[in-house]
Coordinates of C-alpha atoms in Angstrom, one line a residue:
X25 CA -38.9 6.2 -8.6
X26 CA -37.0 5.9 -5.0
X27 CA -37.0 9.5 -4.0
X28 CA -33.6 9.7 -1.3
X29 CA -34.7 11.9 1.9
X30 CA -34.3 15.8 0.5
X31 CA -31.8 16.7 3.4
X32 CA -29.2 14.6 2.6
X33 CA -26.6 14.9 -0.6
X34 CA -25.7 12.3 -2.0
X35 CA -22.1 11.9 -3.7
X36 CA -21.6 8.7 -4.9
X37 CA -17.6 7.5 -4.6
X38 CA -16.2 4.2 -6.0
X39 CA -15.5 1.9 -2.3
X40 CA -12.6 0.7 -2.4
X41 CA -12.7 -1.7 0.2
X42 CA -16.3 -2.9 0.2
X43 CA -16.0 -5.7 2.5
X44 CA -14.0 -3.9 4.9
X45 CA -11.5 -6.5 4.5
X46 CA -8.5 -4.5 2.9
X47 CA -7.3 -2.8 5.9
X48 CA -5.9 -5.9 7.7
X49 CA -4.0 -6.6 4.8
X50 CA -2.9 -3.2 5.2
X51 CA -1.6 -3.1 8.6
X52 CA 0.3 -6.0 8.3
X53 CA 2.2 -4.8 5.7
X54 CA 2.6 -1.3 7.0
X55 CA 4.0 -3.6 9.8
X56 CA 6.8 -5.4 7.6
X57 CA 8.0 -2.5 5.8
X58 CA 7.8 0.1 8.2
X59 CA 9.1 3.6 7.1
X60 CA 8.6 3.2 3.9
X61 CA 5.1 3.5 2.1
X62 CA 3.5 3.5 -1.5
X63 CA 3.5 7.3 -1.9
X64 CA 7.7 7.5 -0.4
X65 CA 9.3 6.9 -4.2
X66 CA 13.4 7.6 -3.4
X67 CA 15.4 7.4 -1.0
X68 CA 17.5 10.5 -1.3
X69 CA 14.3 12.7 -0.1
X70 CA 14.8 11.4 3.5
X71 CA 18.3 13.5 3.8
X72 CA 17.0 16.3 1.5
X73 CA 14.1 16.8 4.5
X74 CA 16.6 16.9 6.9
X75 CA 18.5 19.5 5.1
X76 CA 16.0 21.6 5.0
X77 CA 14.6 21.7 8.5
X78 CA 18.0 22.2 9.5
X79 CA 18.9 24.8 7.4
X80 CA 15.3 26.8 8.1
X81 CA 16.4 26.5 11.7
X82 CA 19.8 28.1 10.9
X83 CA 18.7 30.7 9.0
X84 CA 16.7 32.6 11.1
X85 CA 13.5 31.0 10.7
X86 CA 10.1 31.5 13.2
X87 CA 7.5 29.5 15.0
X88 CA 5.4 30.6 12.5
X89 CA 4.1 27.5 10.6
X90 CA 3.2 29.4 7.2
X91 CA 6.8 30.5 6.9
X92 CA 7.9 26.7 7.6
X93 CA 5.1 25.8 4.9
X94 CA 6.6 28.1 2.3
X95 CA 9.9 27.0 2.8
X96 CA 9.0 23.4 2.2
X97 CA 6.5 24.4 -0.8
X98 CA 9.4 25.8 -2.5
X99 CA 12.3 23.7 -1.6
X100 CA 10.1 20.6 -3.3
X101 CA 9.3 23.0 -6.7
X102 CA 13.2 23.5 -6.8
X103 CA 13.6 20.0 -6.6
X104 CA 11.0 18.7 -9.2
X105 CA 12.4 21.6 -11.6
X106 CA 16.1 20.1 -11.3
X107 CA 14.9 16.6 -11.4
X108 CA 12.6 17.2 -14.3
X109 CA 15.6 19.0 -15.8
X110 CA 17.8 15.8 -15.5
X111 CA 15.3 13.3 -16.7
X112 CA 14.7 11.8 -13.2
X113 CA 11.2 9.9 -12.3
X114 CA 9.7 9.6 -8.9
X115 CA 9.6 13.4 -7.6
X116 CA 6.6 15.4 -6.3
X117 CA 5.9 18.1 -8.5
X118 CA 7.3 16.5 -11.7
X119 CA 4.6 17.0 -14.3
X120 CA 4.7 20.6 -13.5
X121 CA 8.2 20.9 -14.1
X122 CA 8.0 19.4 -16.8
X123 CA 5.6 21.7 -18.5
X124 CA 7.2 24.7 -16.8
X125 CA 10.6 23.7 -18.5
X126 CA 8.9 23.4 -21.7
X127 CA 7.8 27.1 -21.3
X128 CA 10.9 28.1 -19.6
X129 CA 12.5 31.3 -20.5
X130 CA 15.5 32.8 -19.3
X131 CA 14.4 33.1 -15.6
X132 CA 12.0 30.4 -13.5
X133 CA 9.8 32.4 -11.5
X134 CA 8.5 29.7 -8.9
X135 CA 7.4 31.6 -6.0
X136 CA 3.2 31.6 -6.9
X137 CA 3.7 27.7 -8.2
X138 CA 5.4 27.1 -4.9
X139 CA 2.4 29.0 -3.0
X140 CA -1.2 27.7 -1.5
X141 CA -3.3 30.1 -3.4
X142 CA -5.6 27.7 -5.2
X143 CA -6.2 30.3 -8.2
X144 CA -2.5 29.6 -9.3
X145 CA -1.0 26.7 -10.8
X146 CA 0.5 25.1 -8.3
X147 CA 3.3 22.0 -8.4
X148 CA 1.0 20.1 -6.2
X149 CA -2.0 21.0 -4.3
X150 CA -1.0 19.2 -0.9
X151 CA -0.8 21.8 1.9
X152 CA 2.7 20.9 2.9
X153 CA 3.6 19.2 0.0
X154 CA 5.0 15.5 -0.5
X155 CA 6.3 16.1 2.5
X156 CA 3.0 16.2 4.8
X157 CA 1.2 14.1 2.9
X158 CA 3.9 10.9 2.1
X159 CA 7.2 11.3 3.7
X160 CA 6.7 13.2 7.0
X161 CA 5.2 9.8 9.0
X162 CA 7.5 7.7 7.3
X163 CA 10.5 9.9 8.3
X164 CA 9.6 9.4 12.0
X165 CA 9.1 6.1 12.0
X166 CA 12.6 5.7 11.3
X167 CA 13.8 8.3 14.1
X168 CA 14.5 11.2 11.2
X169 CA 11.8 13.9 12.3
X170 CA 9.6 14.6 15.0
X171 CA 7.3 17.8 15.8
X172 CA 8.2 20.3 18.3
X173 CA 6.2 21.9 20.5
X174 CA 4.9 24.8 17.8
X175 CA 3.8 22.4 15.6
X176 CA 6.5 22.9 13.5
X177 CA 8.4 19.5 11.5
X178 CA 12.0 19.6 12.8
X179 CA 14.7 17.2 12.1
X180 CA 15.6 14.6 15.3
X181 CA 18.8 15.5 17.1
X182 CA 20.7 12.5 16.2
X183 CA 19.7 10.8 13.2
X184 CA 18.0 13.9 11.6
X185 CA 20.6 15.9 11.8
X186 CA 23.5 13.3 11.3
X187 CA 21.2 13.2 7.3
X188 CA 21.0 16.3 7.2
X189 CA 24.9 16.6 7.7
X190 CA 26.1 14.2 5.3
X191 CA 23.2 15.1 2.4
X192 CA 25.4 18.9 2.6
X193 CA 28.5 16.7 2.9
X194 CA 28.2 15.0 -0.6
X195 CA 26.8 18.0 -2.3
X196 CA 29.5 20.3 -1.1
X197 CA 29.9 23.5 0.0
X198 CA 29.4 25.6 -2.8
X199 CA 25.9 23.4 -4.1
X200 CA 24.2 23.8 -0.4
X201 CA 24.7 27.5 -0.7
X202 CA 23.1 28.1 -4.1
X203 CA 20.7 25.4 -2.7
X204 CA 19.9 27.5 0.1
X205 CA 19.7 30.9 -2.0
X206 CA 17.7 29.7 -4.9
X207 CA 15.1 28.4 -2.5
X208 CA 14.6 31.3 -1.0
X209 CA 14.9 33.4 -3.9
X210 CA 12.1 30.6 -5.8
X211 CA 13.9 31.7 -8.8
X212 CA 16.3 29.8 -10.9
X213 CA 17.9 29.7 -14.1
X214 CA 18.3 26.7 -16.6
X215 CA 21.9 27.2 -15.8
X216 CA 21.3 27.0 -12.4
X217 CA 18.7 23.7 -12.4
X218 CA 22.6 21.9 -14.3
X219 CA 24.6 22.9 -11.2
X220 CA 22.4 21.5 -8.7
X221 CA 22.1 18.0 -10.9
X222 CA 24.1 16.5 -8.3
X223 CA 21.0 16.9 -5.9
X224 CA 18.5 14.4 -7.7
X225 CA 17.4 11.2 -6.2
X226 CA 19.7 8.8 -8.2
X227 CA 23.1 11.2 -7.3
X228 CA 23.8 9.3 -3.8
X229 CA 27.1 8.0 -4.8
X230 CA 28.3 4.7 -4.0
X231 CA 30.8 5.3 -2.0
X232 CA 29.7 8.2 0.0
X233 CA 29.2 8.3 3.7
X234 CA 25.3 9.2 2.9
X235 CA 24.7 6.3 1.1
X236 CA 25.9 4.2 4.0
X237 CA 23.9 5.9 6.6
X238 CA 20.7 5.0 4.2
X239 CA 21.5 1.4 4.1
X240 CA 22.3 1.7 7.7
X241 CA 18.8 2.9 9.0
X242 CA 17.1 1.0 6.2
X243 CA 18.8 -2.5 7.7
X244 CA 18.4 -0.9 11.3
X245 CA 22.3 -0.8 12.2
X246 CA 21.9 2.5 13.6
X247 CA 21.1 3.4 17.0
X248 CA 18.6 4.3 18.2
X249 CA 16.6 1.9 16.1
X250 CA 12.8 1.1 16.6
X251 CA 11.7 -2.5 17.0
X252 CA 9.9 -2.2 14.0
X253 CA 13.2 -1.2 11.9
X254 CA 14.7 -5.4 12.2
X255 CA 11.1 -6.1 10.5
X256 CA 11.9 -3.5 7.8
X257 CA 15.4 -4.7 7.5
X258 CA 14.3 -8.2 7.1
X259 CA 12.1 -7.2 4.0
X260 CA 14.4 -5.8 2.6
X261 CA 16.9 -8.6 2.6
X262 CA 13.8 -10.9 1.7
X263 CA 13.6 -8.6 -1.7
X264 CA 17.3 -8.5 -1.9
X265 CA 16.9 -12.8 -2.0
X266 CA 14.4 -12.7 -4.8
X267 CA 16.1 -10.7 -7.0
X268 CA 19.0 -12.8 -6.4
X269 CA 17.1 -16.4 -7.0
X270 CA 15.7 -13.7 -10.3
X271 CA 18.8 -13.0 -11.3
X272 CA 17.7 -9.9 -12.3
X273 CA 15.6 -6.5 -11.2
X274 CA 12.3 -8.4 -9.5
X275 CA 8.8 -6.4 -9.7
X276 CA 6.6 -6.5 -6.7
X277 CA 4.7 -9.7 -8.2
X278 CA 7.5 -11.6 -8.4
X279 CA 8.8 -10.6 -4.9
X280 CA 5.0 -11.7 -3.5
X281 CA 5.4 -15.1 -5.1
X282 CA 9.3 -15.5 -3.8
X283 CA 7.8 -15.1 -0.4
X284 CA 4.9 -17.3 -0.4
X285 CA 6.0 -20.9 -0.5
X286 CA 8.6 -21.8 1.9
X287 CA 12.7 -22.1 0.4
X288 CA 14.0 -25.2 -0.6
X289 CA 17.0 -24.1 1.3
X290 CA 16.5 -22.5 4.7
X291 CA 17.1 -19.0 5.1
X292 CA 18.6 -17.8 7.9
X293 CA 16.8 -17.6 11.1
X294 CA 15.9 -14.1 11.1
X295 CA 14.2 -14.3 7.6
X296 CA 12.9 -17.3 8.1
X297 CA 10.8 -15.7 11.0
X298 CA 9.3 -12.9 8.6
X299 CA 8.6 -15.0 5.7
X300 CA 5.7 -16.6 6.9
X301 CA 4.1 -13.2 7.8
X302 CA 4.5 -12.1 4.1
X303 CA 3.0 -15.4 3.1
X304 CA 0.3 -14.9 5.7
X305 CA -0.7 -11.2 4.0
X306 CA -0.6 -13.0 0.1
X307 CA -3.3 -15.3 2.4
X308 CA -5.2 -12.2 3.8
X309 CA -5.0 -10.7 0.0
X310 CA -6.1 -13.8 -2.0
X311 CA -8.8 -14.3 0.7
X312 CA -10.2 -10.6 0.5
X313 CA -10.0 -10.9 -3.5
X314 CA -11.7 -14.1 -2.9
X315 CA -14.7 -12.8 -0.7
X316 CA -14.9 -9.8 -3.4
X317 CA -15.4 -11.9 -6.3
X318 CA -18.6 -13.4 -4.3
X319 CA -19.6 -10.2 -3.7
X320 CA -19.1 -9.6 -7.7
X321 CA -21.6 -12.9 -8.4
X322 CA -24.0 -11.3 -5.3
X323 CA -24.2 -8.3 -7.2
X324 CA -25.3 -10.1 -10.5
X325 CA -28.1 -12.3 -9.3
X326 CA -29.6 -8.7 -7.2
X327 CA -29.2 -7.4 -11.2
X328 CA -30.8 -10.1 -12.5
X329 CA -34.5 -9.1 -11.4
X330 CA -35.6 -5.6 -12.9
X331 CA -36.8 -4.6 -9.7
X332 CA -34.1 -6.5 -7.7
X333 CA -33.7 -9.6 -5.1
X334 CA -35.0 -10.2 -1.6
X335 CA -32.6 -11.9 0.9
X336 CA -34.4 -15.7 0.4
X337 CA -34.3 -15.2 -3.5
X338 CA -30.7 -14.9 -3.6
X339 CA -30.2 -17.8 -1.5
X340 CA -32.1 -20.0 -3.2
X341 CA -30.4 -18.8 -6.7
X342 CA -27.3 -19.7 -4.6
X343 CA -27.9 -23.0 -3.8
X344 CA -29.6 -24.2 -6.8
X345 CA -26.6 -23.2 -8.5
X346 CA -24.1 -24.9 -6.9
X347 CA -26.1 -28.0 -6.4
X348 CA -26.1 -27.7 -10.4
X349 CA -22.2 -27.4 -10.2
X350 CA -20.9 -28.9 -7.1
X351 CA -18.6 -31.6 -8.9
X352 CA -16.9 -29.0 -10.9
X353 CA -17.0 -26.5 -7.9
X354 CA -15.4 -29.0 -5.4
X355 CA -13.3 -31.7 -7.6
X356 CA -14.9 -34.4 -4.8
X357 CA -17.9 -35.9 -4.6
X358 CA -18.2 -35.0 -0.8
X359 CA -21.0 -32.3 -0.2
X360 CA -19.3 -30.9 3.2
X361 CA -17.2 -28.2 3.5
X362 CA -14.2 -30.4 5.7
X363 CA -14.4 -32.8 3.1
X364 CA -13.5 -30.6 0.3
X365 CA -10.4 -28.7 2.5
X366 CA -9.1 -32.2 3.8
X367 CA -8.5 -33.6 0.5
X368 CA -6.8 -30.5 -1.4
X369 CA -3.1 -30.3 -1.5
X370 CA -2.4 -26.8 -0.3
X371 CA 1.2 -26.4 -1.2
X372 CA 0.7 -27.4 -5.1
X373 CA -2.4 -25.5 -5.5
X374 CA -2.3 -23.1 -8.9
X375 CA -2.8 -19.8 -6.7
X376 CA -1.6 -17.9 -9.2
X377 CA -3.5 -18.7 -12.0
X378 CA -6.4 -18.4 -9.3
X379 CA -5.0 -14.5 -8.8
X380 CA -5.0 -13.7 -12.0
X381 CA -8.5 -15.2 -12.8
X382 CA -9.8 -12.9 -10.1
X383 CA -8.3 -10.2 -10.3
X384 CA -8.7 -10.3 -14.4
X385 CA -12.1 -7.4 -15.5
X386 CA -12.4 -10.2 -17.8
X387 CA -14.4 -13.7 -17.4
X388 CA -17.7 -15.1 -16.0
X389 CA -18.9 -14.1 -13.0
X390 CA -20.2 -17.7 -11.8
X391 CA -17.1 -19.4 -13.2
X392 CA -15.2 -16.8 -10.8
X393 CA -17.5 -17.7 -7.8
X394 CA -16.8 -21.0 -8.1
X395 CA -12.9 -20.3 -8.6
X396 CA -12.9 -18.7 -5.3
X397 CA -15.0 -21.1 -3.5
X398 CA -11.9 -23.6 -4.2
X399 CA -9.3 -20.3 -3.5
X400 CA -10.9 -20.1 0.1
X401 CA -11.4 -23.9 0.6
X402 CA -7.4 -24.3 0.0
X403 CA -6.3 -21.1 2.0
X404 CA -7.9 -22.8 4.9
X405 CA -6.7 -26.3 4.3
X406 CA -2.9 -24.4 4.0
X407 CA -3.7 -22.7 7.4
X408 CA -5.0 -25.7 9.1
X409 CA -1.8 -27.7 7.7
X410 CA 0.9 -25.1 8.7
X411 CA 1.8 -24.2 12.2
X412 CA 4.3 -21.7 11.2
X413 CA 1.8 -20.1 9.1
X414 CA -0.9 -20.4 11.3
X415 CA 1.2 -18.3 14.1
X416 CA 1.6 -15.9 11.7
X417 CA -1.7 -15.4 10.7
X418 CA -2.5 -15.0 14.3
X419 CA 0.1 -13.4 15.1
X420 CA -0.4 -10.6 12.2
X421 CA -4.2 -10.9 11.8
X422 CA -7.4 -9.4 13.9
X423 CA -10.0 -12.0 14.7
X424 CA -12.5 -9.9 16.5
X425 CA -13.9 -6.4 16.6
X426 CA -15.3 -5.1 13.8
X427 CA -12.3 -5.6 11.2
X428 CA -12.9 -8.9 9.2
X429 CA -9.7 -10.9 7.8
X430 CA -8.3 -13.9 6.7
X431 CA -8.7 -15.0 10.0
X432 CA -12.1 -14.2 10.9
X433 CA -13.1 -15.9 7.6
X434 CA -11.2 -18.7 8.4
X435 CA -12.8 -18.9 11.9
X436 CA -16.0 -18.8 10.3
X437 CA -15.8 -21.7 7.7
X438 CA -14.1 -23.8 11.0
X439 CA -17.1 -23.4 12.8
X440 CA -19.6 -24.7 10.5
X441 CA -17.2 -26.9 8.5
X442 CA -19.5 -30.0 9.3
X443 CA -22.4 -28.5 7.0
X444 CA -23.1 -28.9 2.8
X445 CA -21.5 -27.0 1.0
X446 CA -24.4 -25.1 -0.6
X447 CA -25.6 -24.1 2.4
X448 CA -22.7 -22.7 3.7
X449 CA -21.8 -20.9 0.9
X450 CA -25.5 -19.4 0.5
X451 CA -25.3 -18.5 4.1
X452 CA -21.7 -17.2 4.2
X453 CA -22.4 -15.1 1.1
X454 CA -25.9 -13.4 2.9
X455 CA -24.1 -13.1 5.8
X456 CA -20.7 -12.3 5.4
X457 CA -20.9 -10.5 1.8
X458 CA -24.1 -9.2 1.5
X459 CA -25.2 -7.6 4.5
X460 CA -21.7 -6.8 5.3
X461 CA -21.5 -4.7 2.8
X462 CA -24.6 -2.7 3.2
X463 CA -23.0 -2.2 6.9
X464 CA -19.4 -1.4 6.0
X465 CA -21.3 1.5 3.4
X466 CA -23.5 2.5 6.3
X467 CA -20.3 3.3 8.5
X468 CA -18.4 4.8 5.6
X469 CA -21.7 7.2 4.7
X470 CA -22.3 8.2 8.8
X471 CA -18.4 8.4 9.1
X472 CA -16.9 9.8 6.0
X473 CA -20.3 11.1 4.3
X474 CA -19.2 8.6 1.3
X475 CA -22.0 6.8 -0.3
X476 CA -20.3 3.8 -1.7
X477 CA -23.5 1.5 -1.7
X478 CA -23.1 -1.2 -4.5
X479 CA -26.9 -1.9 -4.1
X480 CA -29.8 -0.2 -2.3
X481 CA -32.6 -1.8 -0.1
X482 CA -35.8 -1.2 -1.3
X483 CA -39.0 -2.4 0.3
X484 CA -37.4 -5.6 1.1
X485 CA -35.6 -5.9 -1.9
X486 CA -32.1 -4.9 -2.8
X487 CA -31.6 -3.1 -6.4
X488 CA -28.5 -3.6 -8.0
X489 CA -26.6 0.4 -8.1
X490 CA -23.1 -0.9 -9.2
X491 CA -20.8 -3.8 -10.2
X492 CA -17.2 -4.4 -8.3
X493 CA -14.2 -5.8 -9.6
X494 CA -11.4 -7.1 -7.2
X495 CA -8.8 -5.2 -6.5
X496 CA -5.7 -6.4 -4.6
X497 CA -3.5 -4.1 -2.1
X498 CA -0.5 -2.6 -3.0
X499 CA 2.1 -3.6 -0.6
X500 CA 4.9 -1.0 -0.5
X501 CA 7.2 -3.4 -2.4
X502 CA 8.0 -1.0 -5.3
X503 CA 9.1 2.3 -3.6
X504 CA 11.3 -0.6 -1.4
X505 CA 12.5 -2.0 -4.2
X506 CA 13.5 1.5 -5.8
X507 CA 15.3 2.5 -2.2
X508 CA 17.6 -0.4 -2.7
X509 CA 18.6 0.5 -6.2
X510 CA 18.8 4.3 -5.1
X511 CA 21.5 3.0 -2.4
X512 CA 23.5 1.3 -5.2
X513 CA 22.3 -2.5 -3.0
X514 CA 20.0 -3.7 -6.5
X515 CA 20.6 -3.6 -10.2
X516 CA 19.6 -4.9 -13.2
X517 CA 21.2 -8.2 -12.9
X518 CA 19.9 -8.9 -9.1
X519 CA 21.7 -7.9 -6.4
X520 CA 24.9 -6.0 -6.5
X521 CA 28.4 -6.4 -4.7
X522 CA 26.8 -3.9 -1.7
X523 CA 23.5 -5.5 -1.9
X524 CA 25.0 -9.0 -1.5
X525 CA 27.1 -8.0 1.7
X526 CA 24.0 -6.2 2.8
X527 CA 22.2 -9.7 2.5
X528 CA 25.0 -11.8 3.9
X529 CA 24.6 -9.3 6.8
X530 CA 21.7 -10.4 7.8
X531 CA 22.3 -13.8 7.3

């Protein structure tokens, strides 16, 4: 028995990131798609917002934040009840709805679903909603909202309250005031949640003036735009270009892949210039999924001991295994790790199947060691080959402090590229997978009070706790992708007549 000290609680929690090497994947691409993240799903929320901090300032509201917090709490159970009613998908709130239609009489009382008491069953148990915790920071990175000096959300002067003009614009008159009653009633009737169909996310007509302001701030043609919104707007067009080469609606898989390898045709300058940073994140992800399946094979040989594996064990078991399997490991006879990059062609390289493989629960954990041996010997020989893609990558990428990434990695393998390939493997894995791990736990367990230890040390040993499958980030592509079809610019068959003047735009 290992008896943990008696003042501490443990809680264990599945890490997510236990290399620590997730997060620069994540900035970049919070970098490249900036005001829009995984948890923003339409479009048409970004005007409803600024309707309703301009209307809670017109109608008489306080500084007080609760009241602000009741008013959104509502205004997003109104709108997951009408959506919900009209079949739409991507709303806050909408299971809820759901099951409250389904017991719906006469009258839908939604004031205690809409409140923060925790004993009620509430449309969603976020504070302020999807509103504080998904759209709010994305809102003013694109200029919509800001705070003012009571803490309260408000809508910007210009671009805030142009949205929140035009969203009441193309609902009319008559639909903002039973909007603005019903909300503050939190009572509506099945008859009501019909009339205010026009409301729902996928309502923006195509030819109203809202619908144009979206695509404007989305492409950044409005002023005053951030720096950040021309990388946004390049994305966009960049997603706009695969589902045109598609010929059809792209997922976010195929709009990864579209990005990687450089065009056959030249794009135009300005997407030129952000392609290679999306191609230097699918680097950073393949290489983070690549460091996590040899933490996957670290994990297995500490599990193959009943009582567990000191530090020179599991190097030895290293080595003696790929001196077994270098040939199949490598494809070269050469033992050194510059060897094995120089002669790999980087550009024809099967990195998806290599993806899949890794990312797959299923498969051998040795055979998937030695798959990402060859994953990270390529993605430096494609680094070391590219100047374009080596500016992005350090450009885009951290290479000191206490964040590892692609580059770091990279940096690492440079520096001791000279050595055999066993031993730099068996040394990268103690040093760069194994301990690293125990420290990135350590912060997250001081920090967060998370114990997300895959293994424990125990009198010089370490005991297997857990195993880890990789997981791959999640790159904001969908809810972009889903903007563009909300704003009429994507369809089924690939871009539409708007969405290819939008792309010729930015040509």
């Amino acid at each position: 028995m290992y008896p943990l000290p008696q003042w501490t609680q443990r809680a264990d929690k599945r890490g997510l990131d236990p290399l620590g090497m997730q997060n620069s994947g994540v900035l970049l691409y919070q970098s490249l798609l900036p005001g829009i993240s995984n948890v923003t799903l339409r479009m048409r929320y970004y005007g409803y917002y600024c309707w309703l901090s301009e209307t809670y300032a017109r109608k008489g509201a306080t500084n007080d934040f609760e009241a602000w917090r009741n008013w959104v709490r509502r205004a997003e159970a109104l709108y997951a009840l009408v959506s919900a009613q009209a079949g739409e998908t991507g709303v806050g709130g909408i299971d809820w709805a759901n099951r409250r239609l389904a017991a719906a009489g006469r009258t839908i009382d939604f004031e205690m679903a809409a409140s923060t008491d925790p004993a009620q069953e509430r449309y969603l148990r976020q504070s302020l909603g999807v509103f504080g915790g998904a759209y709010y920071s994305q809102m003013v990175e694109m200029g919509l909202f800001t705070e003012n000096r009571h803490g309260i959300q408000v809508a910007t002067r210009d671009l805030g309250r142009r949205a929140a003009t035009l969203f009441a614009d193309a609902i009319g008159p008559d639909l903002v005031k039973l909007l603005r009653q019903k909300i503050t009633d939190a009572r509506v009737t099945p008859g009501d949640l019909e009339r205010l169909e026009p409301i729902i996310p996928s309502a923006i007509a195509p030819d109203s003036a809202e619908r144009l302001f979206y695509e404007a701030v989305l492409f950044a043609r409005e002023e005053p735009a951030r720096k950040s919104a021309h990388s946004r707007a390049a994305t966009l067009a960049l997603i706009l270009d695969a589902a045109s080469a598609r010929g059809g609606w792209p997922d976010p898989e195929q709009v990864r892949w579209h990005m990687f390898d450089p065009p056959e045709n030249a794009l135009s300058p300005g997407l030129e210039t952000q392609r290679p940073n999306w191609e230097a994140y699918q680097c950073q992800d393949l290489m983070q999924v690549a460091c996590a399946a040899l933490l996957a094979w670290a994990i297995a040989i500490i599990n193959s001991a009943p009582h567990g594996q000191s530090l020179p064990e599991i190097r030895a078991e290293i080595v003696a295994h790929l001196a077994a399997q270098e040939e199949y490991l490598v494809s070269a006879r050469s033992a050194y790790w510059r060897d094995i990059r120089c002669r790999i062609e980087p550009m024809t390289f099967a990195y998806q199947n290599a993806w899949r493989s890794l990312t797959s629960a299923r498969g051998v954990v040795t055979d998937k060691a030695a798959e990402a041996i060859n994953l990270m010997a390529t993605l430096h020989q494609r680094i070391a080959s590219r100047t374009d893609l080596a500016t992005a990558v350090a450009q885009g990428l951290p290479d000191r402090g206490s964040a590892h990434s692609l580059r770091t990695e990279v940096g690492w393998l440079e520096r001791r590229e000279g050595e055999a390939v066993a031993d730099l493997i068996a040394d990268y894995m103690l040093e760069r997978v194994v301990r690293r791990h125990s420290w990135v736990a350590m912060q997250k367990l001081r920090r967060q009070r998370d114990y997300t230890f895959l293994f424990e040390q125990r009198d010089a040993r370490l005991v297997y706790l857990a195993a880890y499958q990789p997981v791959a980030t999640t790159p904001r592509l969908q809810p972009a992708i889903q903007f563009l079809a909300d704003i009429h610019l994507l369809g089924e068959d690939g871009p539409t007549p708007l969405g290819l003047a939008a792309l010729e735009a930015m040509q």
